[in-house]
mmCIF file of C-alpha atoms in Angstrom:
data_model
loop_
_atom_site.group_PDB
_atom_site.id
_atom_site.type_symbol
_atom_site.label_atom_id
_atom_site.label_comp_id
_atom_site.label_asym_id
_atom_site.label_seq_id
_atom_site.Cartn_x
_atom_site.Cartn_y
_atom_site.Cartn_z
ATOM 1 C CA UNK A 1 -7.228 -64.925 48.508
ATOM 2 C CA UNK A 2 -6.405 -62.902 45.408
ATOM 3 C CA UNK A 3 -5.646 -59.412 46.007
ATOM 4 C CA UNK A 4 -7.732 -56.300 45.173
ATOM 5 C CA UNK A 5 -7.222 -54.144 42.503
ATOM 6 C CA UNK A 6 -5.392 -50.645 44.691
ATOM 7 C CA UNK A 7 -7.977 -48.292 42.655
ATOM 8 C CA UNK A 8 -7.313 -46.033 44.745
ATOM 9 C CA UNK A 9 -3.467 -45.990 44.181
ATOM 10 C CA UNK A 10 -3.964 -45.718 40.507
ATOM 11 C CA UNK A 11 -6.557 -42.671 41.017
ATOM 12 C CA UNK A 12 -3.630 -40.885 43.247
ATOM 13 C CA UNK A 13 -1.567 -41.803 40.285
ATOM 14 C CA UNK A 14 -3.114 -40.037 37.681
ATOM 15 C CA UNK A 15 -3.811 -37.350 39.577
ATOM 16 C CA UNK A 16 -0.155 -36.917 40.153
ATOM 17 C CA UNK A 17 0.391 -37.193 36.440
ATOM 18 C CA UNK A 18 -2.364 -34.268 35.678
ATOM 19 C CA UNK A 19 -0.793 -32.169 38.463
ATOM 20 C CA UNK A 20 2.654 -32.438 37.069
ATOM 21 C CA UNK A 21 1.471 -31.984 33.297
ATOM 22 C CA UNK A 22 -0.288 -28.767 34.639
ATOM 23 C CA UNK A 23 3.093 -27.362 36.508
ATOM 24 C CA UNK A 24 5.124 -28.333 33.518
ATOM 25 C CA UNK A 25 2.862 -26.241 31.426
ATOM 26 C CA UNK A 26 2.627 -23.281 33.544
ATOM 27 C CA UNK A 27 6.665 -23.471 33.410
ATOM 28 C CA UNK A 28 6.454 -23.612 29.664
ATOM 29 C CA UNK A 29 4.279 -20.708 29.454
ATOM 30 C CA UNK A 30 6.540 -18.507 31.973
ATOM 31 C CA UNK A 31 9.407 -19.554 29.922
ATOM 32 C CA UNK A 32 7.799 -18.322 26.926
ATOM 33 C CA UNK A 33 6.389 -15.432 28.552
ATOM 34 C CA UNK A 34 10.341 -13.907 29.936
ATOM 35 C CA UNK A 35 11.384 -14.062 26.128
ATOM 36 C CA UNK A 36 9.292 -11.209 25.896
ATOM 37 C CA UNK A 37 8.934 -9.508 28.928
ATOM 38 C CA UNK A 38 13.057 -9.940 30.005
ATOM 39 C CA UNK A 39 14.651 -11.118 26.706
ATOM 40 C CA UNK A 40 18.072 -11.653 26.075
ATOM 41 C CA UNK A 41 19.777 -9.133 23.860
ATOM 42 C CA UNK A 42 23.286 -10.303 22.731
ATOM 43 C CA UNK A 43 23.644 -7.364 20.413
ATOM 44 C CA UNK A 44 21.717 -4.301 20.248
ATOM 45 C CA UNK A 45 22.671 -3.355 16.976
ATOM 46 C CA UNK A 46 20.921 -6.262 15.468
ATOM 47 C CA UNK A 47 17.864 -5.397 16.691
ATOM 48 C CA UNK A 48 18.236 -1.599 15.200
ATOM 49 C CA UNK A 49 19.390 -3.613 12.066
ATOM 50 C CA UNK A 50 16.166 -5.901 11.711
ATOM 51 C CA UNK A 51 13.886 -2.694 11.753
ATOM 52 C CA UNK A 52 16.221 -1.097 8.730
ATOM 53 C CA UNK A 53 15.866 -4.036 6.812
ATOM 54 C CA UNK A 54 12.352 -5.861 7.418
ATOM 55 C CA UNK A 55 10.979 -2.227 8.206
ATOM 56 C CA UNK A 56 12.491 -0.280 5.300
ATOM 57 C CA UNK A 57 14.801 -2.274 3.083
ATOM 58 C CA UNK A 58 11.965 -5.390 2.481
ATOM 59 C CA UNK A 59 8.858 -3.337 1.769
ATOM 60 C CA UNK A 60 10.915 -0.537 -0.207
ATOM 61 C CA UNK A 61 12.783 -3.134 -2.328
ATOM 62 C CA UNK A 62 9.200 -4.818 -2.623
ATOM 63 C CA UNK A 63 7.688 -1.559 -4.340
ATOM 64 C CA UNK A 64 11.084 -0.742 -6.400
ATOM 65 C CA UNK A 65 10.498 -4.168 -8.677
ATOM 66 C CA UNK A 66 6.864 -3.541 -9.158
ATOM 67 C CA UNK A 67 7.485 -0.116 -10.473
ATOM 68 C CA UNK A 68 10.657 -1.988 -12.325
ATOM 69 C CA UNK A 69 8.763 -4.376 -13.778
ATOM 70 C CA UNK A 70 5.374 -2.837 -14.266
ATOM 71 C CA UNK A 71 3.953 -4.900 -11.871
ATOM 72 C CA UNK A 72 0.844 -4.276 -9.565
ATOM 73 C CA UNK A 73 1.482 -1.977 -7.245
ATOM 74 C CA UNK A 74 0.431 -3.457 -3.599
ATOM 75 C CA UNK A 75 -2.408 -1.199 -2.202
ATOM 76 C CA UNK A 76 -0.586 -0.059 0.977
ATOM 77 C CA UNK A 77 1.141 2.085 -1.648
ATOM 78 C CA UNK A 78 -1.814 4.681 -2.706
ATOM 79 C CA UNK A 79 -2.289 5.192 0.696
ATOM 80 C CA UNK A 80 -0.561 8.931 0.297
ATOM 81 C CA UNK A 81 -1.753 9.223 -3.344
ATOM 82 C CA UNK A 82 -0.304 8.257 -6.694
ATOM 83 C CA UNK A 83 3.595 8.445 -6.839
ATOM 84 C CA UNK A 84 4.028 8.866 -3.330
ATOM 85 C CA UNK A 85 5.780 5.916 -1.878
ATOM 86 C CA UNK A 86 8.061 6.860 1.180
ATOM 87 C CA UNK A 87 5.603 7.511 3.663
ATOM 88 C CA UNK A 88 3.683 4.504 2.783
ATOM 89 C CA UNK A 89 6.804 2.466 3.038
ATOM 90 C CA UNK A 90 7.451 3.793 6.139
ATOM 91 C CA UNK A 91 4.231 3.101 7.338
ATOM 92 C CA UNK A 92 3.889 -0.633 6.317
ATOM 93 C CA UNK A 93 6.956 -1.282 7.172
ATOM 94 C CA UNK A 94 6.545 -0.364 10.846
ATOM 95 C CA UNK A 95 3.992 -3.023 10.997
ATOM 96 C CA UNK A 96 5.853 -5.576 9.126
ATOM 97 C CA UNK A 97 9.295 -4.977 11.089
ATOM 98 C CA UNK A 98 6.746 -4.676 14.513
ATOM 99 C CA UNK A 99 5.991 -8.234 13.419
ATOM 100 C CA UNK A 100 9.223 -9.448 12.601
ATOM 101 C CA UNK A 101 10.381 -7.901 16.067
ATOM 102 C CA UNK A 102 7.701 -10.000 18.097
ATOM 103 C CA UNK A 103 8.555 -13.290 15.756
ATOM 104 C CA UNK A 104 12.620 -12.485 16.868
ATOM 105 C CA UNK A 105 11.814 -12.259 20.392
ATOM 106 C CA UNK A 106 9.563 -15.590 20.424
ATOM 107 C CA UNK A 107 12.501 -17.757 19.084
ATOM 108 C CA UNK A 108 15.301 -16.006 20.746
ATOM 109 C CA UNK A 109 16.896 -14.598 17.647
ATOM 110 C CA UNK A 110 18.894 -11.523 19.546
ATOM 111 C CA UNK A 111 21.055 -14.658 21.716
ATOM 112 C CA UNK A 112 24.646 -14.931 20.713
ATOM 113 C CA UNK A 113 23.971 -18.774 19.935
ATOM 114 C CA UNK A 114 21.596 -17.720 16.928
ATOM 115 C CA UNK A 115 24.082 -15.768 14.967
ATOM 116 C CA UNK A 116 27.483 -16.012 16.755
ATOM 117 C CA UNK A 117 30.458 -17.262 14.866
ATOM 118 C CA UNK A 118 33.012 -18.349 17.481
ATOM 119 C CA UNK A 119 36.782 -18.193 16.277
ATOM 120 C CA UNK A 120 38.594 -19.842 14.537
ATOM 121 C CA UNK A 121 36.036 -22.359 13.133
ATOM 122 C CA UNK A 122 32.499 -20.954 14.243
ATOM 123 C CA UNK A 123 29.732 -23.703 15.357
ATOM 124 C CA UNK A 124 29.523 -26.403 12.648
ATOM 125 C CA UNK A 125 25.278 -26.066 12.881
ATOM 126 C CA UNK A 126 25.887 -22.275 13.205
ATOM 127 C CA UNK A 127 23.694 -22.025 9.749
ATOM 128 C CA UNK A 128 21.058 -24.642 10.900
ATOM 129 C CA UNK A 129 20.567 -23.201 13.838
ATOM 130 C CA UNK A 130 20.074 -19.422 12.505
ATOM 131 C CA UNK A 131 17.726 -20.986 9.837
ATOM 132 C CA UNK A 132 15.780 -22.893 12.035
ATOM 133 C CA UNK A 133 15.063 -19.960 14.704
ATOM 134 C CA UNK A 134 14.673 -17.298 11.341
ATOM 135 C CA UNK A 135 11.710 -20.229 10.653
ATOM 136 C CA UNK A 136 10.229 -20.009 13.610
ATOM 137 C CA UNK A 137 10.583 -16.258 14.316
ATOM 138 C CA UNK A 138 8.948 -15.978 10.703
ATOM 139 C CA UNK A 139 5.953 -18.060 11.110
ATOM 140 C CA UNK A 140 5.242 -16.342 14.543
ATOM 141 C CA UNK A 141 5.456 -12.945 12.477
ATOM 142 C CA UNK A 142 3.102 -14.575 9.512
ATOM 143 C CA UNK A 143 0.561 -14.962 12.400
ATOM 144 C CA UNK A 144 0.815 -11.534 13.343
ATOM 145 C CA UNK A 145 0.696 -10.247 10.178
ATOM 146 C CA UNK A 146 -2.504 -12.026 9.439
ATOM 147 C CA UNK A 147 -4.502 -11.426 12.584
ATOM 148 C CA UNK A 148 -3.308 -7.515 11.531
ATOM 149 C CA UNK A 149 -4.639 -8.092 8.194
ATOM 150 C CA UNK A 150 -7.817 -9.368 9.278
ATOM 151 C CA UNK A 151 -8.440 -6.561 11.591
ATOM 152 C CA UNK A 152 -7.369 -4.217 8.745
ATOM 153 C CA UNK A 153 -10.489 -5.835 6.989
ATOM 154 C CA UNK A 154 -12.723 -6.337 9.657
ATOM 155 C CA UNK A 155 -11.909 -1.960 10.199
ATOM 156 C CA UNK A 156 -12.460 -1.467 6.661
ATOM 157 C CA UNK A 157 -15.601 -3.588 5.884
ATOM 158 C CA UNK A 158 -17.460 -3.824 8.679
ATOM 159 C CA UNK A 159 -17.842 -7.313 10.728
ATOM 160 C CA UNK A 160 -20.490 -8.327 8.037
ATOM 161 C CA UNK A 161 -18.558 -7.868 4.899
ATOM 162 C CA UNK A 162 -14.948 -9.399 6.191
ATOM 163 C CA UNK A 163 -15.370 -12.618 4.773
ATOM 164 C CA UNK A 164 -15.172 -14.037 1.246
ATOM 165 C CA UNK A 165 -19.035 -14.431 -0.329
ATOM 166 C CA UNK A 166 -21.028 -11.107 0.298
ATOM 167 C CA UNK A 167 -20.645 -9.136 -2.632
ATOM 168 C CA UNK A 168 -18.496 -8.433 -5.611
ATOM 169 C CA UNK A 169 -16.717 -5.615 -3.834
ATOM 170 C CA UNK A 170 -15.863 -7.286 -0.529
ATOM 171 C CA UNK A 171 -14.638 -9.777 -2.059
ATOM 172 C CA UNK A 172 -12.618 -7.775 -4.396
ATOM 173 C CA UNK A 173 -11.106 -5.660 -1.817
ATOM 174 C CA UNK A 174 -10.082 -8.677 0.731
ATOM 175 C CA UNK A 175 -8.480 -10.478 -2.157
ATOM 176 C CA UNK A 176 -6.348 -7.470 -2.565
ATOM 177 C CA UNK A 177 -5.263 -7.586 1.395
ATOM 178 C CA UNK A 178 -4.689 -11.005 1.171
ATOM 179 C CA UNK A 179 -2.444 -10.549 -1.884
ATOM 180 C CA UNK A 180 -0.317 -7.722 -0.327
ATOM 181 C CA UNK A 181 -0.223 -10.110 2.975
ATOM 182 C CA UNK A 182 1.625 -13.114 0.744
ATOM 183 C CA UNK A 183 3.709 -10.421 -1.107
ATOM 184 C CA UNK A 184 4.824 -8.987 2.159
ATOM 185 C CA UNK A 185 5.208 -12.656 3.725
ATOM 186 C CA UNK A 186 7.430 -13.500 0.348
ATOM 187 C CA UNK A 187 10.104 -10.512 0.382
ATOM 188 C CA UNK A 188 10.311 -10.500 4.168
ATOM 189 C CA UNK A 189 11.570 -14.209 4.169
ATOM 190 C CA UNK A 190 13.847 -13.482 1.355
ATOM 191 C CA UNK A 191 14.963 -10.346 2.403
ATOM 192 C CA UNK A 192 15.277 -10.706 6.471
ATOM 193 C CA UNK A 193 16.188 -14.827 5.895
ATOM 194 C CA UNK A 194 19.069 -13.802 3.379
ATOM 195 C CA UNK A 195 20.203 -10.996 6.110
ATOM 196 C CA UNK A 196 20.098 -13.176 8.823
ATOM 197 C CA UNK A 197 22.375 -15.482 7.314
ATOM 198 C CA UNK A 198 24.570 -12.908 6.196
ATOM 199 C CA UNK A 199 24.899 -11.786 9.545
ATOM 200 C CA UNK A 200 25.676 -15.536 11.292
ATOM 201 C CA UNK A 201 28.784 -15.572 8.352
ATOM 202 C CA UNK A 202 29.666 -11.574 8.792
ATOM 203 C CA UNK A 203 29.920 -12.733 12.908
ATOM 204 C CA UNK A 204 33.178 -13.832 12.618
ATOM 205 C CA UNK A 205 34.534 -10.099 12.095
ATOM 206 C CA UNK A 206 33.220 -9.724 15.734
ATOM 207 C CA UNK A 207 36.281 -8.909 18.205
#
């Protein structure tokens, strides 16, 4: 007599499979979760350090070579009037380095084995790795900076006018946020990326 199919055995199966998926997941998410809530600080410095330079340093240098080079000014920079740019640096760039902050903490960018330069050598991936977590830190700050940027418009335009297509003046207004978003999104990744590097080579001064 041929033997029946065990459905049952293969319905326990799967069920087994779903079960383990879902504790793996809820793992993964309490994983993710700690980075934030108990993260790892190797060096406290460097996180004082990020906030000079993606908070101050990026945005500032970003309005120096407009003014420079006669370029556009970005429109965070009227925000105090004409020829008043400090405070408005300031300002932006405690959202942008708030950003970067949350995009360092997602991809672990404060642990020694993202920037640490071990004598007498240092790690031969020491640069891949510090590129690769700067990557992801920076596309978890992008995100940020564009959910920030759409509340910005939703605040200034009302939930019927935050969207491309309404009027002239809408869509005037949210192509000038979405320029100052890819001008922010360029100097932060060349400023903070170059300074993140930097720091991964400078690591070998450390005692």
């Amino acid at each position: 007599t041929p033997a029946r199919p065990r459905v049952g055995t293969a319905a326990m199966a799967k069920k087994d499979d779903w079960r383990t998926a879902w504790e793996e997941g809820l793992e993964n998410g309490k994983a993710l979760s700690r980075r934030f809530t108990n993260p790892v600080i190797d060096d406290e410095g460097l996180v004082i350090t990020d906030y000079l330079v993606s908070g101050i340093v990026a945005p500032g240098l970003e309005a120096i070579v407009c003014v420079t080079l006669g370029l556009a000014l970005p429109t965070w920079t009227s925000a105090m009037g004409p020829r008043k740019l400090v405070l408005p640096v300031l300002l932006r760039g405690t959202n942008l380095a708030g950003c970067w902050f949350a995009g360092a903490l997602a991809s672990r960018l404060y642990e020694r084995s993202a920037f640490d330069y071990p004598p007498p050598r240092g790690a031969d991936d020491r640069y891949r790795v510090t590129a690769s977590r700067v990557f992801q830190g920076g596309c978890f700050a992008v995100a940020l900076l564009i959910v920030s940027t759409q509340l910005t418009a939703l605040v200034a335009l009302g939930p019927t006018r935050a969207h491309f297509g309404v009027d002239a003046a809408a869509d005037a207004q949210l192509a000038r946020l979405a320029d100052d978003t890819i001008r922010d999104i360029a100097t932060e990744a060349l400023v903070v990326g170059s300074w993140r590097l930097a720091r991964t080579s400078l690591s070998s001064l450390d005692s």
